[in-house]
mmCIF file of C-alpha atoms in Angstrom:
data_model
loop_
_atom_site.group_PDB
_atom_site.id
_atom_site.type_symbol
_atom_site.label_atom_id
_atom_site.label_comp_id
_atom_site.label_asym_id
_atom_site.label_seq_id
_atom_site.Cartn_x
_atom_site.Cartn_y
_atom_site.Cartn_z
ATOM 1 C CA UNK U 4 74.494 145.645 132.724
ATOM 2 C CA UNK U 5 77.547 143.778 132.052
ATOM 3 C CA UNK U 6 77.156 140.063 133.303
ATOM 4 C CA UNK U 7 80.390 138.976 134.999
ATOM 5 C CA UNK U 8 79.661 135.896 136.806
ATOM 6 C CA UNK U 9 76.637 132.731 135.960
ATOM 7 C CA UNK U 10 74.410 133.563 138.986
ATOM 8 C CA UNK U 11 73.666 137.622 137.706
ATOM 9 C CA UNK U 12 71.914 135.417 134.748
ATOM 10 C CA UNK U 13 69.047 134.171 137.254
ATOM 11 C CA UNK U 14 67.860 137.757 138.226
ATOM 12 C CA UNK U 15 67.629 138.689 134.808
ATOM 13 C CA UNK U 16 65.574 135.605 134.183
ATOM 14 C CA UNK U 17 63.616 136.350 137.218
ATOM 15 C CA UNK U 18 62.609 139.554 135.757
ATOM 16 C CA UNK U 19 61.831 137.939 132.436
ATOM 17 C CA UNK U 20 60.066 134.863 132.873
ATOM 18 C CA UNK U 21 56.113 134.062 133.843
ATOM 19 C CA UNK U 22 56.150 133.630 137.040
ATOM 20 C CA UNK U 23 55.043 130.134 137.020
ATOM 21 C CA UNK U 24 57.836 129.095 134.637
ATOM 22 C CA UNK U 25 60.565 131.083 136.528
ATOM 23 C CA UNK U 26 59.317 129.155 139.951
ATOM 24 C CA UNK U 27 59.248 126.366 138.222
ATOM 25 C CA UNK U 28 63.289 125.951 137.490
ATOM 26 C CA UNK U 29 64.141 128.037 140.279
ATOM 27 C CA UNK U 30 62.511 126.165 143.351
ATOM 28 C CA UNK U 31 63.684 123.058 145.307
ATOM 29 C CA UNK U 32 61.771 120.693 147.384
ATOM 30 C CA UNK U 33 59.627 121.427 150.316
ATOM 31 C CA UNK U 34 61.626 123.614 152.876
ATOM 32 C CA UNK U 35 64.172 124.216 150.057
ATOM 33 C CA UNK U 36 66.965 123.717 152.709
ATOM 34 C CA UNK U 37 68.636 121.317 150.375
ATOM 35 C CA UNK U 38 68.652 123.711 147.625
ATOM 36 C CA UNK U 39 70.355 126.705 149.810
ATOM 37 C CA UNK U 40 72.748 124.229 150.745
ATOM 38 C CA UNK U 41 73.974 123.024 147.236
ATOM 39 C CA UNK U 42 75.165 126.283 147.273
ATOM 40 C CA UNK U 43 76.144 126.783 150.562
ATOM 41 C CA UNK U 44 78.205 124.049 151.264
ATOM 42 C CA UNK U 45 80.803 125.055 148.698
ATOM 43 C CA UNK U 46 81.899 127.477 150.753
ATOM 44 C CA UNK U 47 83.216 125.376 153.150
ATOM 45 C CA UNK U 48 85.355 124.152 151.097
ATOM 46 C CA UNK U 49 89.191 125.851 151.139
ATOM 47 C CA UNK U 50 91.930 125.807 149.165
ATOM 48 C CA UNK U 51 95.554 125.194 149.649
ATOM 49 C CA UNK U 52 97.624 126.490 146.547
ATOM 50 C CA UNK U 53 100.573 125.915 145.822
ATOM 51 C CA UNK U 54 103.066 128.447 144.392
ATOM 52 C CA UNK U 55 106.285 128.816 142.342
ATOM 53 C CA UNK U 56 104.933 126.464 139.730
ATOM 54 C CA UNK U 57 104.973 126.790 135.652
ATOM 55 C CA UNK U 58 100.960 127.737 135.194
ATOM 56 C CA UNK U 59 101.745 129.500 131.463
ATOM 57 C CA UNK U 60 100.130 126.424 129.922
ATOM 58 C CA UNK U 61 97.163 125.305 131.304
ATOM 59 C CA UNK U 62 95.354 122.064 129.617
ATOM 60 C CA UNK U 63 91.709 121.395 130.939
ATOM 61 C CA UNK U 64 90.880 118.741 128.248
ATOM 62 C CA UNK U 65 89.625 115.558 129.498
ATOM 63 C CA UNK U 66 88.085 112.328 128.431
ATOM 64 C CA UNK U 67 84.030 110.926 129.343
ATOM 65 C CA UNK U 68 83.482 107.728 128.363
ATOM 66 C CA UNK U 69 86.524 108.002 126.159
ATOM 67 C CA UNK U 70 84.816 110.885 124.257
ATOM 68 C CA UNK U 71 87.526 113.817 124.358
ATOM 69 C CA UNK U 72 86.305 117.509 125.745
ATOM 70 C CA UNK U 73 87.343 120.346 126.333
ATOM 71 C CA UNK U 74 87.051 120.905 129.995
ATOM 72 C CA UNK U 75 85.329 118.600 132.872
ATOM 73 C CA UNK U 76 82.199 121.054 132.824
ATOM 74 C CA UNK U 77 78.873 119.596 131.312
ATOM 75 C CA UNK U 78 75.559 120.387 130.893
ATOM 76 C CA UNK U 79 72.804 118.590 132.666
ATOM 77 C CA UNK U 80 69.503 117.549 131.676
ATOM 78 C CA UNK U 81 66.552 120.519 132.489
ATOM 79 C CA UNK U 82 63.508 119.988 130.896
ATOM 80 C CA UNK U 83 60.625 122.089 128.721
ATOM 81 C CA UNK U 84 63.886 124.218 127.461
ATOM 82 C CA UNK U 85 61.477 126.485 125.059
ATOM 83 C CA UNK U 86 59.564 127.851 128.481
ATOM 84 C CA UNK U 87 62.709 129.956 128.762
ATOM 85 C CA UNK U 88 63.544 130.594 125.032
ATOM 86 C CA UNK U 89 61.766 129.977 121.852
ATOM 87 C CA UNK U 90 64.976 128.014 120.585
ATOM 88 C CA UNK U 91 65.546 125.671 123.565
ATOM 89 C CA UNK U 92 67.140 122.886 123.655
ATOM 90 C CA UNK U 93 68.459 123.815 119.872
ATOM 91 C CA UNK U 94 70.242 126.751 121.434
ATOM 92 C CA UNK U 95 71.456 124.874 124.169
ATOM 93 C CA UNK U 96 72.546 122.086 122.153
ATOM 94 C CA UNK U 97 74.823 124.429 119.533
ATOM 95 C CA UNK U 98 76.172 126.457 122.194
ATOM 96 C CA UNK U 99 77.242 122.853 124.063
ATOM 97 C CA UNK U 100 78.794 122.059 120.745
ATOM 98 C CA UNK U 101 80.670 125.868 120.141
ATOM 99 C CA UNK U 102 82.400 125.046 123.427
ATOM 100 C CA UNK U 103 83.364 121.633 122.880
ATOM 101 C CA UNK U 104 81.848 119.425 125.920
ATOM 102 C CA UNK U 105 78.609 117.393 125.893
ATOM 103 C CA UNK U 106 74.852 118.109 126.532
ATOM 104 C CA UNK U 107 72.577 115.905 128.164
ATOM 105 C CA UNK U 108 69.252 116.126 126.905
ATOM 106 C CA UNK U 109 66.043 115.731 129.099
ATOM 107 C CA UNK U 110 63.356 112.855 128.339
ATOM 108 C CA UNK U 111 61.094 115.855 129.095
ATOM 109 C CA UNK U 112 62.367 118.017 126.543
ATOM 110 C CA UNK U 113 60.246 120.376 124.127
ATOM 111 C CA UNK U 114 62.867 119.535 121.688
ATOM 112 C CA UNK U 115 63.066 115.445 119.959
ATOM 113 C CA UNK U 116 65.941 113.751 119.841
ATOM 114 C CA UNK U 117 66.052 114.444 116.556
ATOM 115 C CA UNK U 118 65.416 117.685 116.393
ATOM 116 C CA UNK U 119 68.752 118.149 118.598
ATOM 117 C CA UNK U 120 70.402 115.661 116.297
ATOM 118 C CA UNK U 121 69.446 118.033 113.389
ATOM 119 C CA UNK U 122 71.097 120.985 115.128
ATOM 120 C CA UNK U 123 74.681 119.964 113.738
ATOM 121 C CA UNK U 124 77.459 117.494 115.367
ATOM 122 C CA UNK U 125 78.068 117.446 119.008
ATOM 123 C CA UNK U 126 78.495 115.077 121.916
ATOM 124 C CA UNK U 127 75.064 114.411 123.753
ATOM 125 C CA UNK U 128 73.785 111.914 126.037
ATOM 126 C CA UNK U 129 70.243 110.828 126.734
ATOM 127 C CA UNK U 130 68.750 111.113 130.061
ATOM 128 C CA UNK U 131 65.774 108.748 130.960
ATOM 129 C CA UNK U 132 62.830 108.301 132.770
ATOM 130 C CA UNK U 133 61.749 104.884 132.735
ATOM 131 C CA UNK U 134 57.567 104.963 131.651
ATOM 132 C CA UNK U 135 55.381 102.255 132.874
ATOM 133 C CA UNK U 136 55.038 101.127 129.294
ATOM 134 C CA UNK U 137 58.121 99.463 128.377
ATOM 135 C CA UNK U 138 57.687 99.675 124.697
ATOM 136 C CA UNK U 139 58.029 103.215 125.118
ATOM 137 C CA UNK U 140 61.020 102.979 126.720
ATOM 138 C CA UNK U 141 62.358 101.038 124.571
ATOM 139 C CA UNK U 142 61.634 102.878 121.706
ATOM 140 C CA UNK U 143 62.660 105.672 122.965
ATOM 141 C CA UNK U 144 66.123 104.331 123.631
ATOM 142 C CA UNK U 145 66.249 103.086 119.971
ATOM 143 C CA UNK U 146 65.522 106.133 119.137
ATOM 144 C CA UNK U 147 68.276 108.467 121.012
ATOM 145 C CA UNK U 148 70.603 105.455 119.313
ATOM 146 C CA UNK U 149 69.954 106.178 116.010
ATOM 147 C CA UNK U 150 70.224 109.898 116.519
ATOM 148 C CA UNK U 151 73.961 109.857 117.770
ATOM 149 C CA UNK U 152 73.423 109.633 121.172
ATOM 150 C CA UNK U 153 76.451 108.887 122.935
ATOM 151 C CA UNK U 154 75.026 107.637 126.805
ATOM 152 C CA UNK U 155 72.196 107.037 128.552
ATOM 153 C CA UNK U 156 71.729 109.339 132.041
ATOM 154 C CA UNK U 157 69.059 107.373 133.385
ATOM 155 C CA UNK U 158 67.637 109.387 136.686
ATOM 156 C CA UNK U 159 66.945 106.924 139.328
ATOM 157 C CA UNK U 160 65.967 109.250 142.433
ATOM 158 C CA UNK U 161 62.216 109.890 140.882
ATOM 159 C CA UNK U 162 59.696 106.996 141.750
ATOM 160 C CA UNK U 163 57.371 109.925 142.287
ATOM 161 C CA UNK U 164 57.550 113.606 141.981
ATOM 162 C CA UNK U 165 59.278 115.733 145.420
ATOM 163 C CA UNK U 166 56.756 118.152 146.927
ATOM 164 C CA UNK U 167 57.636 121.502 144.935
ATOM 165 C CA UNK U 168 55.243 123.728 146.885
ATOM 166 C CA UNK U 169 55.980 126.711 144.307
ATOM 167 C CA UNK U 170 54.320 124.470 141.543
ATOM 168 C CA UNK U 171 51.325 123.379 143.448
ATOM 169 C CA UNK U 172 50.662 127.053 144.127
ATOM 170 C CA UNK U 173 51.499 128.326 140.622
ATOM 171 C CA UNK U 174 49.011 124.975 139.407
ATOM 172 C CA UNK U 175 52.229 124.357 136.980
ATOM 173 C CA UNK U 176 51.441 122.688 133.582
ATOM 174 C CA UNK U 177 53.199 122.914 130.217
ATOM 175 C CA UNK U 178 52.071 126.326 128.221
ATOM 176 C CA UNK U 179 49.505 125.309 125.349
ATOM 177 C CA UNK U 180 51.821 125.664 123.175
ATOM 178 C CA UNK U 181 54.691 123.098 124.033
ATOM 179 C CA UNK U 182 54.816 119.473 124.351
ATOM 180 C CA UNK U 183 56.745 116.949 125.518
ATOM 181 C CA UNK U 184 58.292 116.368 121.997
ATOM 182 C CA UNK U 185 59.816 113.141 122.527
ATOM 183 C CA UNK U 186 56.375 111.257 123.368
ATOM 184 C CA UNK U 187 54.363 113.133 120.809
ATOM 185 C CA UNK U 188 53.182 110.258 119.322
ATOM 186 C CA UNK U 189 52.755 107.951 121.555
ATOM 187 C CA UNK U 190 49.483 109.749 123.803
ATOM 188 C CA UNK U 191 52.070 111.050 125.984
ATOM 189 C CA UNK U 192 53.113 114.361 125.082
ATOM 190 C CA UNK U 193 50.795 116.415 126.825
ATOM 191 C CA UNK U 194 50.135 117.109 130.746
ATOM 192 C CA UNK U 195 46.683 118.248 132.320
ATOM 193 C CA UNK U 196 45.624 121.037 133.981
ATOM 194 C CA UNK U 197 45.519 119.479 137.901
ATOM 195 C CA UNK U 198 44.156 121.147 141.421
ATOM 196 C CA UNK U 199 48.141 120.966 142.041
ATOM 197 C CA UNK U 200 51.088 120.273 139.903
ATOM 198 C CA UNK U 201 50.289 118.981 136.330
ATOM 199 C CA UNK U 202 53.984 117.857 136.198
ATOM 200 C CA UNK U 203 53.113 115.312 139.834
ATOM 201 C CA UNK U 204 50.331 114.167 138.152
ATOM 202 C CA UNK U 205 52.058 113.167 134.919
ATOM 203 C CA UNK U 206 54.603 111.685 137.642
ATOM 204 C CA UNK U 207 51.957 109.770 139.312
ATOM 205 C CA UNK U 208 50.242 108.538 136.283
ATOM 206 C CA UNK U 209 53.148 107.115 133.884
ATOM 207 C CA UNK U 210 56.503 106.853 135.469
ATOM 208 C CA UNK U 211 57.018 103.229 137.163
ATOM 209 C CA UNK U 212 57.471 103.321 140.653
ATOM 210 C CA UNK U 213 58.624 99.774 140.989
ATOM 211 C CA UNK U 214 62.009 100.860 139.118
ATOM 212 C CA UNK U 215 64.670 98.990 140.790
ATOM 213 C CA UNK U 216 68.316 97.488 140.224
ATOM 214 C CA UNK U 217 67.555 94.865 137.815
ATOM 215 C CA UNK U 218 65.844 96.933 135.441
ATOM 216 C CA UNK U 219 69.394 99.005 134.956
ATOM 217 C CA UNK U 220 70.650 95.089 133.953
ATOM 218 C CA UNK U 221 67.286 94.910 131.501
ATOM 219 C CA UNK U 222 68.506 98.496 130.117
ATOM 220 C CA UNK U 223 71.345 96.492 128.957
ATOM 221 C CA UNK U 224 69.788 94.292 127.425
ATOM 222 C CA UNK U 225 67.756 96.900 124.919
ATOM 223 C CA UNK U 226 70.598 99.264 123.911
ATOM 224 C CA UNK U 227 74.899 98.949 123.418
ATOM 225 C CA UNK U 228 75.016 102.579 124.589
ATOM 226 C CA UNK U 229 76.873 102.896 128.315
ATOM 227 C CA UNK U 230 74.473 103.570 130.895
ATOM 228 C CA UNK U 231 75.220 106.633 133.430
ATOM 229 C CA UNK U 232 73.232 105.932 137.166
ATOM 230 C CA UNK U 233 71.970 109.808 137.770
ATOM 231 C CA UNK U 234 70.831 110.506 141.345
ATOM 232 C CA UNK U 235 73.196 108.025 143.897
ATOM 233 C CA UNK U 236 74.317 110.221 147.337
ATOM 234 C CA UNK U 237 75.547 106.959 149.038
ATOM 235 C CA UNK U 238 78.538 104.892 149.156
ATOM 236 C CA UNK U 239 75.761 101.847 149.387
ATOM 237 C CA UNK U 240 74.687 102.650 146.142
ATOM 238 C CA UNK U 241 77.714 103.431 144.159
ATOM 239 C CA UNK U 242 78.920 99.984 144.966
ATOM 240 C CA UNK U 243 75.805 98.611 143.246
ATOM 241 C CA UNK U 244 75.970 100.583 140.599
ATOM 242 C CA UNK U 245 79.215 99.548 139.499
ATOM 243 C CA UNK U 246 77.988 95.957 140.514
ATOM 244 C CA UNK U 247 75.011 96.499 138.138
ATOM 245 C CA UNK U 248 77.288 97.300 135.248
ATOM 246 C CA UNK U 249 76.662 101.007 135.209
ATOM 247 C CA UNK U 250 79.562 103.068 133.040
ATOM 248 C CA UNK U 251 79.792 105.970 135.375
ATOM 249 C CA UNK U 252 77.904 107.507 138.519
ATOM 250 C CA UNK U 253 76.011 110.980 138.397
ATOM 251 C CA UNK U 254 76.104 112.350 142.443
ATOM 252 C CA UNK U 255 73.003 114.134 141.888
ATOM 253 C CA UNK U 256 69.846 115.281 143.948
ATOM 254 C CA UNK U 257 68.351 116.223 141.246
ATOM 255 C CA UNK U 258 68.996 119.944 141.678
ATOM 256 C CA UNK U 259 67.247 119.661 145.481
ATOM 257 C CA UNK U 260 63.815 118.516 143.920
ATOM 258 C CA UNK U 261 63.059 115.733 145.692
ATOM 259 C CA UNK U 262 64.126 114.538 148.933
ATOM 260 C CA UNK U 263 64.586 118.054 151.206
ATOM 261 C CA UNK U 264 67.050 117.011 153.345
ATOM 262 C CA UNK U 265 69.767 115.150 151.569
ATOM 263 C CA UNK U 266 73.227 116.733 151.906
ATOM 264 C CA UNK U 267 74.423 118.630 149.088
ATOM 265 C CA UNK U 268 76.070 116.522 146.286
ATOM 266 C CA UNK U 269 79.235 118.167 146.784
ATOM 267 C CA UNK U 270 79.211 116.554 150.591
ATOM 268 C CA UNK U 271 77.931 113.560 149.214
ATOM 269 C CA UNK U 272 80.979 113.230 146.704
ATOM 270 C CA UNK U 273 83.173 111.809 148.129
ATOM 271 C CA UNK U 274 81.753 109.224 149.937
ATOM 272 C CA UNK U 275 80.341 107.959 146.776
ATOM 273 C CA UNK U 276 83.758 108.062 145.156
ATOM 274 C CA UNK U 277 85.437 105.770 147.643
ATOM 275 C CA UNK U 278 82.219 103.282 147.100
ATOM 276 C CA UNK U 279 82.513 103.363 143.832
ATOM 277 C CA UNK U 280 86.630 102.050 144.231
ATOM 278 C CA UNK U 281 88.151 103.592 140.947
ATOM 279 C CA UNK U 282 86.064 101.404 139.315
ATOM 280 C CA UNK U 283 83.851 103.803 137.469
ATOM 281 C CA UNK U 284 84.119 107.624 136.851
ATOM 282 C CA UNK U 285 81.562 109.232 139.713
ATOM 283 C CA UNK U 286 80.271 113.240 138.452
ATOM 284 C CA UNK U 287 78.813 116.032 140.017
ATOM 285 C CA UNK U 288 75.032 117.719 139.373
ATOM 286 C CA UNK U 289 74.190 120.342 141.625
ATOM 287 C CA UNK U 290 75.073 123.998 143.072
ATOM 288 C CA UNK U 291 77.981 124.740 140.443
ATOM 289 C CA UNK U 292 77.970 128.492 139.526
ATOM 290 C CA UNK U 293 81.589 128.829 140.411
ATOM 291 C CA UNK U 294 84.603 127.868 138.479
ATOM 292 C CA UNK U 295 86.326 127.382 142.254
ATOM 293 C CA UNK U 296 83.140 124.789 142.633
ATOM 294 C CA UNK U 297 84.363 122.354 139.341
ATOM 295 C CA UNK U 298 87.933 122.153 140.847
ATOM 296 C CA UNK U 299 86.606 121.892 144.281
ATOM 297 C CA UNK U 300 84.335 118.928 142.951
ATOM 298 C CA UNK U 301 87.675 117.345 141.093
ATOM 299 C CA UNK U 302 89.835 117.866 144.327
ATOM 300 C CA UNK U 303 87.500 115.381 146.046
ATOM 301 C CA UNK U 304 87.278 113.002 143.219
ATOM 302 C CA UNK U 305 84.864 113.376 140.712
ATOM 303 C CA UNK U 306 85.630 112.968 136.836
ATOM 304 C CA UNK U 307 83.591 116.088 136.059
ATOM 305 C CA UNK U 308 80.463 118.539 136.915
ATOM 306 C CA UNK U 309 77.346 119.364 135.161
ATOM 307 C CA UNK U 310 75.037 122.238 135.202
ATOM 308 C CA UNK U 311 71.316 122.704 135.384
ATOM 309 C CA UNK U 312 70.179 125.620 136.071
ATOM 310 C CA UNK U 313 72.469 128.020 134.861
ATOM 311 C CA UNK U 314 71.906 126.818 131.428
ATOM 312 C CA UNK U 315 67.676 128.110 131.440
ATOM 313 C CA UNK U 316 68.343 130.993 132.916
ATOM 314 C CA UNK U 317 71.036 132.205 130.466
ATOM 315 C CA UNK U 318 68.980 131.018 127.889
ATOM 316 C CA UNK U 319 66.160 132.753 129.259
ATOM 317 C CA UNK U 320 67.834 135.970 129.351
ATOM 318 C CA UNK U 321 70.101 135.820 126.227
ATOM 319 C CA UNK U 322 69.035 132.271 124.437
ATOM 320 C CA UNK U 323 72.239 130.337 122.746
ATOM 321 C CA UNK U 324 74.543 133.583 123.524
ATOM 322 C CA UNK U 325 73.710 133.340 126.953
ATOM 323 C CA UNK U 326 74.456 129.544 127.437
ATOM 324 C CA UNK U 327 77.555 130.139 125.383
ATOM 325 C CA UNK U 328 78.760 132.834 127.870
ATOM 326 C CA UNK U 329 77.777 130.353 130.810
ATOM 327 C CA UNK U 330 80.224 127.772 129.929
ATOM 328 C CA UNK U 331 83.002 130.478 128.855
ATOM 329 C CA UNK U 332 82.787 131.943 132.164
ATOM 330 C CA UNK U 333 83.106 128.938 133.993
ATOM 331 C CA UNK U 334 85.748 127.877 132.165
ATOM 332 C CA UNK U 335 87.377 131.063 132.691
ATOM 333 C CA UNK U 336 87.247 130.598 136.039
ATOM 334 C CA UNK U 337 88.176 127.183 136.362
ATOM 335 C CA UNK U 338 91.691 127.792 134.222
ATOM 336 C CA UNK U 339 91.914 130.424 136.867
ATOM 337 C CA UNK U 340 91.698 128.412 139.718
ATOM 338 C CA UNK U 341 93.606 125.591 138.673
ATOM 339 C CA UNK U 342 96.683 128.447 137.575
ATOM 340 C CA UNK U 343 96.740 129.644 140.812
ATOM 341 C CA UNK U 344 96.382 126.711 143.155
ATOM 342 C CA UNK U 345 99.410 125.436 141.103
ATOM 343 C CA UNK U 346 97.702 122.836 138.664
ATOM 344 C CA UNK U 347 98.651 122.723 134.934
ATOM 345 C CA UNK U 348 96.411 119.604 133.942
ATOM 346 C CA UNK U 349 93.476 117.821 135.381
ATOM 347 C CA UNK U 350 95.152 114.560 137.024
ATOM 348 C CA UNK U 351 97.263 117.170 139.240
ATOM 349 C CA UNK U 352 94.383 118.496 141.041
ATOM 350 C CA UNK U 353 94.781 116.265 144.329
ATOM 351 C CA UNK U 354 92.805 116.046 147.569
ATOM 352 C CA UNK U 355 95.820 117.912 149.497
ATOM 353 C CA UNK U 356 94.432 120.947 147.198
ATOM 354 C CA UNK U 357 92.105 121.583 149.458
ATOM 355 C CA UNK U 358 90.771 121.695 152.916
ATOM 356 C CA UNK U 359 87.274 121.072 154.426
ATOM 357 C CA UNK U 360 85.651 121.234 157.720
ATOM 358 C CA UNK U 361 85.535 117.533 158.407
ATOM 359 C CA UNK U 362 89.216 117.084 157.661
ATOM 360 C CA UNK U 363 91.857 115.891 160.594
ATOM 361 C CA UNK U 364 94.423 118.347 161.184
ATOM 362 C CA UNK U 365 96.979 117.791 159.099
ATOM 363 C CA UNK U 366 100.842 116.806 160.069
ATOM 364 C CA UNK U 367 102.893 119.626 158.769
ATOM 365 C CA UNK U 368 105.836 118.140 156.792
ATOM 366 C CA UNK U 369 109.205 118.339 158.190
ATOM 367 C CA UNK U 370 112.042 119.623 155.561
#
């Protein structure tokens, strides 16, 4: 079957996966009614193109944290990569490379930071969990540092684990054969068999709950590398973030995993853009499979979008090729979109672009 568009990639994965391991990346909190409507609410998003404009040069480059890409379209962090393909994150990391944009590598990753270093040059950031043990985290930052690590995505909507029935059925744990490569050494690589989700357990047992604001100011203090706030859906919070010296603002809720409930990030946007005042570039996580979805997300403010899921499953069903494809497809499709809603660079996609369901009706200009 030819694959035409990111989403055929999670059926074939479907079919290809354990069970437990395909539940595990496919399911969402609790009711999951966050996770349908990451997705969903997309759709209620319209455009309004303009026409009769020069579109025969299209330039989609753009700049994060003054590292030039290619295109606004990024790949989130997703951990225990080498469930869905022997290669994992090595696969994912090249084919980020190939297309010119930046990874973002999970704390939770079967792969070390060094490992992914090893896999050739390439723009990556570091997302982090913050352990109970400090020392860990400290090293661990030190450690993403000297491997060329370019940010720090530190995930702040995870004081403990969201209720993901599908893994308390499945009794989800890591496969014997995998580890958490980055804590290897330190006791903390492996998780237990539990009467419900090893991965909650693990949670439970060594991430600090009592994370708050002023450990993003002691973050500062242990590394020069710009720290990204992962997992803000409020304008409350974006204005502490920036006030907390964060580089940049990740909408994210965390691919519907924890709180069911929460609007989807796209909705949440743009409120979080006007908190955060210009003063900091604000991205999107969540419910992209669409090039329309990247310049929907830009239309309504944010700097750029990255992807979770579609990177394991097309790595599940094709491994680096299939990740490569991902990202050619959606930029495919976002050159598309832009060409014929009348954009021919980034800064001209505007609000007036499009139109959503809790707009006013617009004045119609008078010629």
């Amino acid at each position: 079957m030819e694959i035409t568009n990111v989403t055929e990639y999670q059926a074939i994965a479907k079919q290809k996966l354990p069970k437990m391991v395909y539940d595990y990346y496919a399911s969402g909190a609790e009711d999951e009614w966050t996770l349908q409507e990451n997705r969903n609410a997309f759709s209620r998003i319209l455009f309004r193109p303009r026409i009769l404009i020069d579109v025969s040069k299209i330039d989609m480059t753009t700049s994060v944290l003054g590292f030039k890409i290619s295109m606004p379209i990024m790949i989130a962090p997703t951990a225990f990569q080498k469930m869905a393909h022997p290669e994992g994150e090595y696969a994912t990391a090249r084919a980020a490379s190939a297309a010119g944009t930046i990874m973002t590598l999970s704390s939770w990753a079967t792969s070390s930071v060094e490992e992914v270093a090893s896999t050739g040059p390439g723009i990556r950031f570091f997302q982090l969990y913050v352990y109970k043990d400090r020392k860990v985290v400290a090293q661990l930052v030190r450690r993403a540092e000297r491997a060329g690590f370019k940010a720090i995505a530190l995930t702040v909507d995870t004081p403990r684990l969201g209720r993901r029935e599908a893994d308390i059925k499945n009794r989800f744990t890591l496969p014997p054969f995998l580890t958490l490569k980055n804590f290897e050494g330190l006791d903390l690589g492996t998780m237990n068999k539990t009467d419900d989700s090893g991965l909650a357990s693990y949670v439970a047992g060594q991430i600090d709950r009592s994370l708050s604001w002023k450990d993003v100011k002691w973050l500062q203090t242990i590394t020069q590398l710009p720290i990204l706030v992962k997992g803000v859906i409020t304008a409350e919070d974006a204005r502490l973030a920036v006030q907390y010296g964060a580089a940049g603002i990740i909408v994210s809720n965390h691919g519907a995993r924890q709180l069911d409930y929460v609007p989807a990030t796209i909705m949440a946007l743009e409120e979080v853009v006007k908190g955060a005042q210009g003063r900091v570039p604000v991205f999107l996580d969540g419910g992209v499979r669409r090039g329309t979805d990247v310049f929907k997300a830009l239309a309504l403010g944010a700097s750029g979008i990255f992807i979770g899921r579609p990177v394991v499953f097309s790595l599940a069903a094709e491994g680096e090729a299939g990740v490569r494809k991902v990202l050619q497809m959606l930029r495919d499709e976002f050159e598309l979109t832009m060409a014929l809603s009348g954009c021919r660079s980034l800064k001209e996609i505007t609000r007036d672009h499009i139109m959503t369901d809790w707009d006013h009706p617009r004045a119609v200009a008078r010629l």
